Tab-separated table of C-alpha atoms in Angstrom:
chain	number	residue	atom	x	y	z
X	9	HIS	CA	88.498	278.421	133.816
X	10	ILE	CA	90.964	278.977	130.881
X	11	SER	CA	93.704	280.008	133.406
X	12	GLN	CA	93.006	276.946	135.467
X	13	ASN	CA	93.238	274.670	132.395
X	14	LYS	CA	96.629	276.233	131.513
X	15	ARG	CA	97.905	275.641	134.990
X	16	ASP	CA	96.726	271.989	134.906
X	17	ARG	CA	98.422	271.434	131.547
X	18	LYS	CA	101.614	272.994	132.900
X	19	LYS	CA	101.581	270.671	135.933
X	20	LEU	CA	100.990	267.632	133.704
X	21	THR	CA	103.814	268.639	131.438
X	22	MET	CA	106.119	268.979	134.439
X	23	LYS	CA	105.096	265.563	135.805
X	24	LEU	CA	105.722	263.941	132.388
X	25	SER	CA	109.122	265.611	132.203
X	26	ILE	CA	110.096	264.301	135.642
X	27	ALA	CA	108.868	260.850	134.769
X	28	ALA	CA	110.891	260.914	131.558
X	29	SER	CA	114.029	261.909	133.543
X	30	PHE	CA	113.532	258.976	135.968
X	31	LEU	CA	113.042	256.584	133.110
X	32	ALA	CA	116.223	257.766	131.423
X	33	LEU	CA	118.147	257.459	134.700
X	34	ALA	CA	116.781	253.962	135.222
X	35	ALA	CA	117.753	252.952	131.740
X	36	SER	CA	121.272	254.233	132.159
X	37	THR	CA	121.566	252.587	135.522
X	38	ALA	CA	120.301	249.304	134.155
X	39	SER	CA	122.756	249.468	131.289
X	40	ALA	CA	125.578	249.678	133.837
X	41	PHE	CA	124.565	246.245	135.140
X	42	THR	CA	124.025	244.747	131.657
X	43	VAL	CA	126.596	242.195	130.582
X	44	ALA	CA	128.049	243.492	127.380
X	45	PRO	CA	128.466	240.931	124.501
X	46	THR	CA	131.919	239.996	123.515
X	47	ASN	CA	133.234	240.436	120.000
X	48	ASN	CA	131.876	237.034	118.938
X	49	GLY	CA	128.443	237.760	120.441
X	50	ALA	CA	128.922	235.458	123.467
X	51	THR	CA	128.085	236.686	126.927
X	52	SER	CA	130.952	237.366	129.212
X	53	ASN	CA	131.081	235.189	132.356
X	54	THR	CA	133.361	237.555	134.241
X	55	ALA	CA	131.966	241.013	133.643
X	56	LEU	CA	130.153	241.030	136.978
X	57	ASN	CA	132.822	239.181	138.990
X	58	MET	CA	135.221	240.903	141.447
X	59	ALA	CA	138.211	240.728	139.160
X	60	GLY	CA	141.446	239.454	140.633
X	61	VAL	CA	140.021	238.062	143.852
X	62	ALA	CA	141.197	234.499	144.269
X	63	ARG	CA	139.319	231.988	146.416
X	64	ASN	CA	140.776	231.239	149.755
X	65	PRO	CA	142.702	228.027	149.039
X	66	ASN	CA	142.014	226.620	152.485
X	67	PHE	CA	138.313	226.369	151.678
X	68	ALA	CA	139.222	224.226	148.661
X	69	LYS	CA	140.819	221.719	151.031
X	70	LEU	CA	137.534	221.124	152.885
X	71	ALA	CA	136.081	217.682	152.051
X	72	GLY	CA	132.480	218.014	150.961
X	73	GLY	CA	129.914	219.910	152.984
X	74	TYR	CA	129.632	220.237	156.731
X	75	LEU	CA	128.207	217.025	158.234
X	76	PHE	CA	124.808	218.109	159.452
X	77	PRO	CA	123.709	219.918	156.251
X	78	GLU	CA	124.747	216.814	154.373
X	79	ILE	CA	122.456	214.682	156.573
X	80	GLY	CA	119.666	217.109	155.743
X	81	ARG	CA	120.448	216.849	152.038
X	82	ARG	CA	120.258	213.093	152.087
X	83	ARG	CA	117.074	213.097	154.109
X	84	ASN	CA	115.508	215.500	151.608
X	85	ALA	CA	116.660	213.355	148.659
X	86	TYR	CA	115.007	210.328	150.282
X	87	LEU	CA	111.742	212.260	150.741
X	88	ALA	CA	111.871	213.518	147.151
X	89	GLU	CA	111.837	209.905	146.009
X	90	ASN	CA	109.391	208.778	148.763
X	91	PRO	CA	107.040	211.691	149.394
X	92	ASP	CA	104.494	209.447	151.050
X	93	MET	CA	106.998	208.835	153.856
X	94	ALA	CA	107.209	212.529	154.946
X	95	ASP	CA	104.945	212.022	157.958
X	96	ARG	CA	106.871	209.008	159.176
X	97	ILE	CA	110.318	210.630	159.427
X	98	ILE	CA	111.813	210.578	162.953
X	99	SER	CA	115.115	212.348	163.571
X	100	LEU	CA	117.576	210.801	165.958
X	101	GLY	CA	120.296	212.638	164.112
X	102	ILE	CA	121.443	216.165	164.928
X	103	GLY	CA	121.520	216.915	168.681
X	104	ASP	CA	118.842	219.563	168.656
X	105	THR	CA	116.646	219.927	171.741
X	106	THR	CA	112.901	219.448	171.281
X	107	GLN	CA	111.229	220.240	174.643
X	108	PRO	CA	109.818	223.720	175.273
X	109	ILE	CA	111.810	226.219	177.282
X	110	PRO	CA	110.577	225.878	180.948
X	111	GLU	CA	108.394	228.481	182.571
X	112	HIS	CA	110.841	230.297	184.828
X	113	ILE	CA	113.588	230.407	182.239
X	114	LEU	CA	111.128	231.628	179.645
X	115	SER	CA	109.964	234.395	182.024
X	116	GLY	CA	113.569	235.670	182.041
X	117	LEU	CA	113.561	235.949	178.254
X	118	VAL	CA	110.169	237.676	178.306
X	119	GLU	CA	111.310	240.115	180.963
X	120	GLY	CA	114.467	240.845	178.981
X	121	ALA	CA	112.397	241.675	175.916
X	122	SER	CA	109.834	243.733	177.871
X	123	LYS	CA	112.514	245.933	179.392
X	124	LEU	CA	113.396	247.170	175.917
X	125	GLY	CA	109.930	248.675	175.658
X	126	THR	CA	110.430	250.964	178.624
X	127	LYS	CA	112.428	254.126	179.007
X	128	GLU	CA	113.900	252.874	182.291
X	129	GLY	CA	114.710	249.349	181.092
X	130	TYR	CA	115.992	249.986	177.603
X	131	SER	CA	119.564	249.069	176.896
X	132	GLY	CA	121.678	249.215	173.728
X	133	TYR	CA	125.212	247.890	173.215
X	134	GLY	CA	126.528	246.054	176.241
X	135	ALA	CA	129.937	244.825	177.236
X	136	GLU	CA	131.386	242.443	174.614
X	137	GLN	CA	132.429	240.092	177.382
X	138	GLY	CA	128.877	239.815	178.674
X	139	MET	CA	126.742	241.388	181.400
X	140	GLY	CA	128.616	241.655	184.715
X	141	PRO	CA	125.852	239.988	186.788
X	142	LEU	CA	125.665	237.015	184.409
X	143	ARG	CA	129.437	236.528	184.473
X	144	GLU	CA	129.315	236.565	188.228
X	145	LYS	CA	126.440	234.111	188.332
X	146	ILE	CA	128.136	231.666	185.970
X	147	ALA	CA	131.299	231.734	188.132
X	148	SER	CA	129.396	231.239	191.416
X	149	THR	CA	126.543	228.890	190.401
X	150	LEU	CA	128.165	226.646	187.816
X	151	TYR	CA	131.789	226.770	189.027
X	152	ASN	CA	131.271	227.225	192.771
X	153	GLY	CA	133.711	230.138	192.771
X	154	ILE	CA	136.751	228.189	191.436
X	155	ILE	CA	136.985	230.691	188.588
X	156	GLU	CA	136.672	234.515	188.624
X	157	PRO	CA	133.873	236.456	186.845
X	158	ASP	CA	136.420	238.378	184.797
X	159	GLU	CA	137.665	235.005	183.377
X	160	VAL	CA	134.220	234.373	181.804
X	161	PHE	CA	133.418	235.556	178.264
X	162	VAL	CA	129.719	235.329	177.411
X	163	SER	CA	128.974	234.542	173.803
X	164	ASP	CA	126.400	233.371	171.299
X	165	GLY	CA	127.422	229.696	171.615
X	166	ALA	CA	130.265	227.234	171.933
X	167	LYS	CA	130.497	226.507	168.221
X	168	CYS	CA	131.166	230.152	167.473
X	169	ASP	CA	133.678	230.304	170.274
X	170	ILE	CA	135.735	227.461	168.820
X	171	MET	CA	136.148	229.525	165.644
X	172	ARG	CA	137.034	232.612	167.723
X	173	LEU	CA	139.685	230.649	169.591
X	174	GLN	CA	141.051	229.392	166.271
X	175	GLN	CA	141.223	233.004	165.055
X	176	MET	CA	143.195	233.887	168.149
X	177	PHE	CA	145.616	230.949	167.724
X	178	GLY	CA	146.103	231.713	164.019
X	179	SER	CA	147.455	229.604	161.174
X	180	GLY	CA	150.824	228.707	162.699
X	181	VAL	CA	149.663	226.195	165.299
X	182	VAL	CA	149.272	222.421	165.202
X	183	SER	CA	146.017	221.099	166.593
X	184	ALA	CA	145.216	217.702	168.073
X	185	VAL	CA	141.710	216.304	167.824
X	186	GLN	CA	139.961	213.197	169.021
X	187	ASP	CA	139.159	210.732	166.297
X	188	PRO	CA	136.158	210.543	166.044
X	189	SER	CA	135.173	214.091	167.031
X	190	TYR	CA	132.725	216.889	166.556
X	191	PRO	CA	133.631	218.275	162.998
X	192	VAL	CA	134.031	221.910	163.949
X	193	TYR	CA	137.542	221.395	165.453
X	194	VAL	CA	138.946	219.945	162.216
X	195	ASP	CA	137.044	222.125	159.759
X	196	THR	CA	137.966	225.382	161.501
X	197	SER	CA	141.652	224.240	161.596
X	198	VAL	CA	141.418	223.756	157.804
X	199	MET	CA	139.732	227.159	157.271
X	200	LEU	CA	142.394	228.934	159.295
X	201	GLY	CA	145.217	227.439	157.182
X	202	GLN	CA	146.682	225.250	159.852
X	203	THR	CA	146.605	222.112	157.739
X	204	GLY	CA	147.846	220.564	154.567
X	205	GLU	CA	145.735	218.562	152.162
X	206	GLN	CA	143.514	215.660	153.109
X	207	ASP	CA	145.016	212.212	152.392
X	208	ALA	CA	142.641	210.371	150.075
X	209	GLU	CA	143.303	207.016	151.768
X	210	THR	CA	143.313	207.886	155.472
X	211	MET	CA	140.840	210.834	155.071
X	212	GLN	CA	143.066	212.786	157.494
X	213	TYR	CA	144.563	216.175	157.000
X	214	ASP	CA	148.308	216.783	157.080
X	215	ASN	CA	149.495	218.743	160.139
X	216	ILE	CA	146.666	217.714	162.403
X	217	VAL	CA	147.370	215.210	165.154
X	218	TYR	CA	144.571	212.673	165.175
X	219	MET	CA	144.157	211.017	168.594
X	220	PRO	CA	142.407	207.628	168.178
X	221	CYS	CA	139.496	207.121	170.539
X	222	THR	CA	138.290	203.545	170.367
X	223	PRO	CA	136.397	201.057	172.530
X	224	GLU	CA	139.783	199.582	173.456
X	225	ASN	CA	141.014	202.805	175.131
X	226	GLY	CA	137.613	203.808	176.463
X	227	PHE	CA	137.376	206.519	173.853
X	228	PHE	CA	139.979	208.581	175.732
X	229	PRO	CA	143.110	209.561	173.722
X	230	ASP	CA	146.590	208.416	174.485
X	231	TYR	CA	148.237	211.785	173.820
X	232	ALA	CA	151.556	210.559	175.279
X	233	SER	CA	152.023	208.167	172.411
X	234	LEU	CA	151.408	210.889	169.757
X	235	PRO	CA	153.360	213.845	168.468
X	236	ARG	CA	153.134	217.134	170.392
X	237	ALA	CA	150.431	219.588	169.366
X	238	ASP	CA	150.114	223.268	170.298
X	239	VAL	CA	146.415	223.021	170.948
X	240	VAL	CA	144.606	219.890	172.106
X	241	TYR	CA	140.804	219.687	171.782
X	242	LEU	CA	138.900	217.391	174.121
X	243	CYS	CA	135.129	217.042	174.455
X	244	SER	CA	133.693	215.448	177.585
X	245	PRO	CA	131.043	214.112	177.806
X	246	ASN	CA	131.987	213.332	174.267
X	247	ASN	CA	130.158	214.027	171.038
X	248	PRO	CA	129.800	211.556	169.320
X	249	THR	CA	130.921	208.680	171.464
X	250	GLY	CA	129.121	209.551	174.739
X	251	ALA	CA	132.231	208.767	176.778
X	252	ALA	CA	132.904	210.938	179.829
X	253	ALA	CA	136.413	211.456	181.066
X	254	THR	CA	137.267	210.655	184.693
X	255	THR	CA	139.315	212.787	187.063
X	256	GLU	CA	142.239	210.411	186.809
X	257	GLN	CA	142.221	210.514	182.966
X	258	LEU	CA	142.063	214.322	182.945
X	259	GLU	CA	144.825	214.636	185.580
X	260	GLY	CA	147.164	212.650	183.263
X	261	LEU	CA	146.237	214.763	180.253
X	262	ILE	CA	146.768	218.041	182.124
X	263	LYS	CA	150.127	216.911	183.386
X	264	LEU	CA	151.197	215.978	179.853
X	265	CYS	CA	149.983	219.269	178.387
X	266	LYS	CA	151.932	221.131	180.996
X	267	GLU	CA	155.085	219.170	180.204
X	268	ARG	CA	154.700	219.673	176.493
X	269	GLY	CA	153.550	223.300	176.650
X	270	SER	CA	150.210	222.530	175.002
X	271	ILE	CA	146.962	224.426	175.569
X	272	LEU	CA	143.982	222.178	176.299
X	273	VAL	CA	140.634	223.431	174.900
X	274	PHE	CA	137.996	221.553	176.948
X	275	ASP	CA	134.499	221.423	175.341
X	276	ALA	CA	132.081	220.918	178.264
X	277	ALA	CA	128.796	221.531	176.391
X	278	TYR	CA	127.270	218.307	177.703
X	279	ALA	CA	128.384	218.741	181.360
X	280	PRO	CA	124.810	218.841	182.826
X	281	PHE	CA	124.267	215.246	181.681
X	282	ILE	CA	126.974	213.910	184.110
X	283	ARG	CA	125.577	211.807	186.889
X	284	ASN	CA	128.758	209.890	187.784
X	285	PRO	CA	130.502	211.553	190.772
X	286	ASP	CA	133.866	210.460	189.457
X	287	VAL	CA	133.422	212.521	186.286
X	288	PRO	CA	134.217	216.265	186.546
X	289	LYS	CA	131.712	218.708	185.068
X	290	SER	CA	134.489	221.258	184.502
X	291	ILE	CA	138.159	220.885	183.657
X	292	PHE	CA	138.894	223.412	186.423
X	293	GLU	CA	137.796	220.862	189.011
X	294	VAL	CA	141.015	219.075	188.128
X	295	GLU	CA	144.314	220.150	189.722
X	296	GLY	CA	146.641	222.061	187.445
X	297	ALA	CA	144.018	222.922	184.815
X	298	ARG	CA	144.306	226.688	185.365
X	299	ASP	CA	147.863	226.601	183.947
X	300	VAL	CA	146.971	224.880	180.663
X	301	ALA	CA	143.231	224.832	179.917
X	302	ILE	CA	140.432	226.849	178.309
X	303	GLU	CA	136.832	225.765	178.720
X	304	VAL	CA	133.940	226.327	176.314
X	305	ASN	CA	130.360	225.721	177.306
X	306	SER	CA	126.793	226.575	176.267
X	307	PHE	CA	123.227	226.925	177.504
X	308	SER	CA	122.055	225.081	174.361
X	309	LYS	CA	121.678	221.687	175.999
X	310	TYR	CA	121.191	223.051	179.524
X	311	ALA	CA	118.013	224.926	178.817
X	312	GLY	CA	116.918	224.250	175.245
X	313	PHE	CA	118.772	227.343	173.988
X	314	THR	CA	119.868	225.736	170.658
X	315	GLY	CA	117.942	228.415	168.798
X	316	VAL	CA	118.188	231.111	171.462
X	317	ARG	CA	122.061	231.104	171.421
X	318	LEU	CA	124.005	231.703	174.596
X	319	GLY	CA	127.364	230.314	175.631
X	320	TRP	CA	130.564	231.173	177.350
X	321	VAL	CA	134.342	230.657	177.442
X	322	VAL	CA	136.468	230.499	180.565
X	323	ILE	CA	140.097	231.569	180.202
X	324	PRO	CA	142.093	231.599	183.492
X	325	SER	CA	144.271	234.642	184.176
X	326	ASP	CA	147.166	232.201	184.881
X	327	LEU	CA	147.223	230.920	181.276
X	328	THR	CA	149.841	232.600	179.094
X	329	PHE	CA	151.412	232.203	175.668
X	330	ALA	CA	155.121	231.373	175.264
X	331	ASP	CA	156.070	235.061	175.406
X	332	GLY	CA	154.185	235.629	178.644
X	333	THR	CA	151.150	237.332	177.122
X	334	PRO	CA	147.952	236.380	178.968
X	335	VAL	CA	145.803	234.319	176.622
X	336	LYS	CA	142.784	236.078	178.124
X	337	GLN	CA	144.116	239.397	176.816
X	338	ASP	CA	144.212	238.243	173.187
X	339	PHE	CA	140.799	236.529	173.327
X	340	ASN	CA	139.418	239.718	174.781
X	341	ARG	CA	140.775	241.529	171.727
X	342	VAL	CA	138.980	239.047	169.413
X	343	MET	CA	135.719	239.557	171.271
X	344	THR	CA	135.921	243.379	171.339
X	345	THR	CA	136.921	243.557	167.691
X	346	ALA	CA	134.570	241.034	166.029
X	347	PHE	CA	131.657	240.666	168.451
X	348	ASN	CA	129.202	243.152	169.951
X	349	GLY	CA	128.079	240.902	172.813
X	350	ALA	CA	125.300	238.350	173.215
X	351	SER	CA	121.746	239.617	173.010
X	352	ASN	CA	120.708	241.478	176.162
X	353	ILE	CA	117.359	239.608	175.980
X	354	VAL	CA	119.095	236.256	175.857
X	355	GLN	CA	121.505	237.121	178.686
X	356	ASN	CA	118.445	237.942	180.810
X	357	GLY	CA	117.240	234.442	180.060
X	358	GLY	CA	120.676	233.128	181.093
X	359	MET	CA	120.277	234.846	184.465
X	360	ALA	CA	116.991	233.063	184.910
X	361	CYS	CA	118.623	229.698	184.056
X	362	LEU	CA	120.926	230.130	187.022
X	363	ASP	CA	118.275	230.987	189.608
X	364	ASP	CA	117.329	228.080	191.893
X	365	GLU	CA	114.052	227.654	189.962
X	366	GLY	CA	115.918	227.679	186.657
X	367	MET	CA	118.425	225.091	187.754
X	368	SER	CA	115.605	222.854	188.930
X	369	GLU	CA	113.940	223.147	185.549
X	370	ILE	CA	117.214	222.332	183.798
X	371	ASN	CA	117.676	219.223	185.890
X	372	LYS	CA	114.198	218.023	184.866
X	373	LEU	CA	114.973	218.579	181.182
X	374	ILE	CA	118.244	216.702	181.487
X	375	ASP	CA	116.518	213.773	183.268
X	376	TYR	CA	114.009	213.595	180.424
X	377	TYR	CA	116.679	213.288	177.761
X	378	LEU	CA	118.734	210.834	179.845
X	379	GLU	CA	115.679	208.640	180.120
X	380	ASN	CA	115.400	208.779	176.328
X	381	ALA	CA	119.035	207.706	176.086
X	382	GLN	CA	118.430	204.745	178.384
X	383	ILE	CA	115.439	203.575	176.255
X	384	LEU	CA	117.581	203.799	173.100
X	385	ARG	CA	120.485	202.067	174.778
X	386	GLU	CA	118.371	199.154	176.080
X	387	THR	CA	116.636	198.790	172.707
X	388	MET	CA	119.823	198.518	170.756
X	389	GLU	CA	121.461	196.197	173.257
X	390	GLY	CA	118.354	194.004	173.059
X	391	LEU	CA	118.883	193.799	169.288
X	392	GLY	CA	122.401	192.514	169.924
X	393	TRP	CA	124.260	195.703	169.032
X	394	VAL	CA	127.353	196.798	171.043
X	395	VAL	CA	126.432	200.100	172.557
X	396	HIS	CA	128.600	202.883	174.082
X	397	GLY	CA	127.557	206.094	175.878
X	398	GLY	CA	124.027	207.057	176.869
X	399	THR	CA	124.707	207.233	180.639
X	400	ASP	CA	126.446	210.569	181.273
X	401	ALA	CA	125.657	211.811	177.785
X	402	PRO	CA	122.656	212.267	175.451
X	403	TYR	CA	124.250	210.165	172.710
X	404	ILE	CA	124.658	206.477	172.215
X	405	PHE	CA	127.406	205.270	169.869
X	406	CYS	CA	126.751	201.851	168.371
X	407	GLU	CA	129.078	199.480	166.687
X	408	LEU	CA	127.620	198.195	163.414
X	409	PRO	CA	126.758	194.495	163.534
X	410	GLU	CA	127.896	192.298	160.653
X	411	SER	CA	124.410	192.356	159.158
X	412	MET	CA	124.705	196.105	158.558
X	413	GLY	CA	128.062	195.908	156.741
X	414	LYS	CA	131.069	198.120	157.449
X	415	SER	CA	130.053	201.427	155.910
X	416	SER	CA	128.289	203.772	158.349
X	417	TRP	CA	126.855	205.854	155.466
X	418	ASP	CA	125.381	202.639	153.990
X	419	ALA	CA	123.955	201.779	157.420
X	420	PHE	CA	122.498	205.300	157.664
X	421	SER	CA	120.739	204.778	154.288
X	422	THR	CA	119.527	201.261	155.190
X	423	ILE	CA	117.963	202.371	158.448
X	424	LEU	CA	116.364	205.425	156.741
X	425	GLU	CA	114.846	203.259	154.031
X	426	LYS	CA	113.640	200.517	156.383
X	427	THR	CA	112.486	202.540	159.392
X	428	GLN	CA	112.319	206.218	158.196
X	429	VAL	CA	114.569	207.085	161.151
X	430	VAL	CA	117.464	209.541	160.667
X	431	THR	CA	120.683	208.699	162.408
X	432	ILE	CA	124.269	209.983	162.052
X	433	PRO	CA	126.988	207.873	160.426
X	434	GLY	CA	130.095	207.621	162.503
X	435	ALA	CA	132.345	208.377	159.493
X	436	GLY	CA	130.888	211.916	159.547
X	437	PHE	CA	132.885	212.546	162.723
X	438	GLY	CA	136.190	211.463	161.136
X	439	PRO	CA	137.826	208.320	159.917
X	440	GLY	CA	137.851	206.861	163.429
X	441	GLY	CA	134.034	206.897	163.422
X	442	GLU	CA	133.688	204.422	160.558
X	443	GLY	CA	131.837	201.330	161.661
X	444	PHE	CA	129.606	203.190	164.139
X	445	LEU	CA	126.272	205.003	164.198
X	446	ARG	CA	125.360	207.799	166.543
X	447	PHE	CA	121.789	208.056	167.949
X	448	SER	CA	120.613	211.269	169.595
X	449	ALA	CA	118.308	211.222	172.654
X	450	PHE	CA	116.939	214.686	172.055
X	451	ALA	CA	113.762	213.614	170.232
X	452	PRO	CA	110.354	213.803	171.979
X	453	ARG	CA	109.611	210.671	174.091
X	454	GLU	CA	106.844	209.468	171.757
X	455	ASN	CA	109.286	209.600	168.823
X	456	ILE	CA	111.922	207.702	170.797
X	457	LEU	CA	109.414	204.949	171.584
X	458	ASP	CA	108.116	204.845	168.027
X	459	ALA	CA	111.643	204.597	166.601
X	460	CYS	CA	112.580	201.798	169.013
X	461	GLU	CA	109.478	199.792	167.900
X	462	ARG	CA	110.472	200.245	164.278
X	463	PHE	CA	114.068	199.079	165.035
X	464	LYS	CA	112.737	195.963	166.708
X	465	LYS	CA	110.639	195.097	163.708
X	466	ALA	CA	113.120	195.994	160.920
X	467	LEU	CA	116.615	195.437	162.345
């Protein structure tokens, strides 16, 4: 018993010694992260900073926050002052899908996940450009074979792809954007260092060509009357105006881009909403596009993949830079360097989207949202507002009546306060959007109907 007690005491002493060592180590480690007082007793504000690292000056040029987080901030500020209104908020703002992913498409996602739990089906890293069968199916099903599978780059969404294209183009190019336009084209141009400062009066950045899109020109830019740009961004059907470019309009733009040596980046994210046979769903349906155009697209609005994330870029093999280098080659380098490929689970869902059953489900979803757009359009027209879009697009773009004033941000606040409905001020899409409001048709049908009733009573 005495020997056992000695052994127990010896073990206890050893444990205490080890514990004391860890405490000493922790204390010394903690002291390394303690901000030492300066000679006058004040705490240093720079002791923990990465000394000598200056902020990227291009980010300092950006005006305020990105549009959609700013909408969220203002909505939250309203609710903080009016907490009893939380249950009444309806969002017709950000274009986020709300209907569940349909059964067949969902089964593709489930199958993709289930494969990872089997020895035979497990897969790790895949090709950065996307699964071969999915690239083939995009080329054949969505483009009817007018593009080649190796011209398709599968990604995690069109927004990310715009930034990747900007990284490929670099800081030395001049970009042309529609005004108004989706903010990502301008903001990424600023981030990449392509622009000068923003003019306080015009709210436009130096070294960007702003292409006015107004009711007078059908919201289609007159590029011929404007300075040449290296890269021209065009979205059709358009966000935010809802305008869809015709074959004739696009033929003229392609011809001009070819004459000027410009590259056209065509954002076709809303292509499935097109019902007009005179409106192309892809820029590559238009003669000459393979020589000048890149197309970005996404499953986000096709199949409710806004949170799932799956998109693609098409870069024709014919398209080259001024020195003859294939554009596809350099974009491939961006993808292989800075991207490990879209999720294999999600790509399996993309395959299901392009089955006959999946395409049928997509068409039903699109019809649902287009019916929402028609309800919104008819409601606002009935109130005497001038309305654009909402036929081949899920957005309606409304001119502010005199009773709402001229400021779209003020109109946004007025409608939020009177009806508890969130919209998007046109000014958020650039200076050309001032005097307009954008309404999204992606809300559930019951919310669309409720919002319209509130508009009829309050506006």
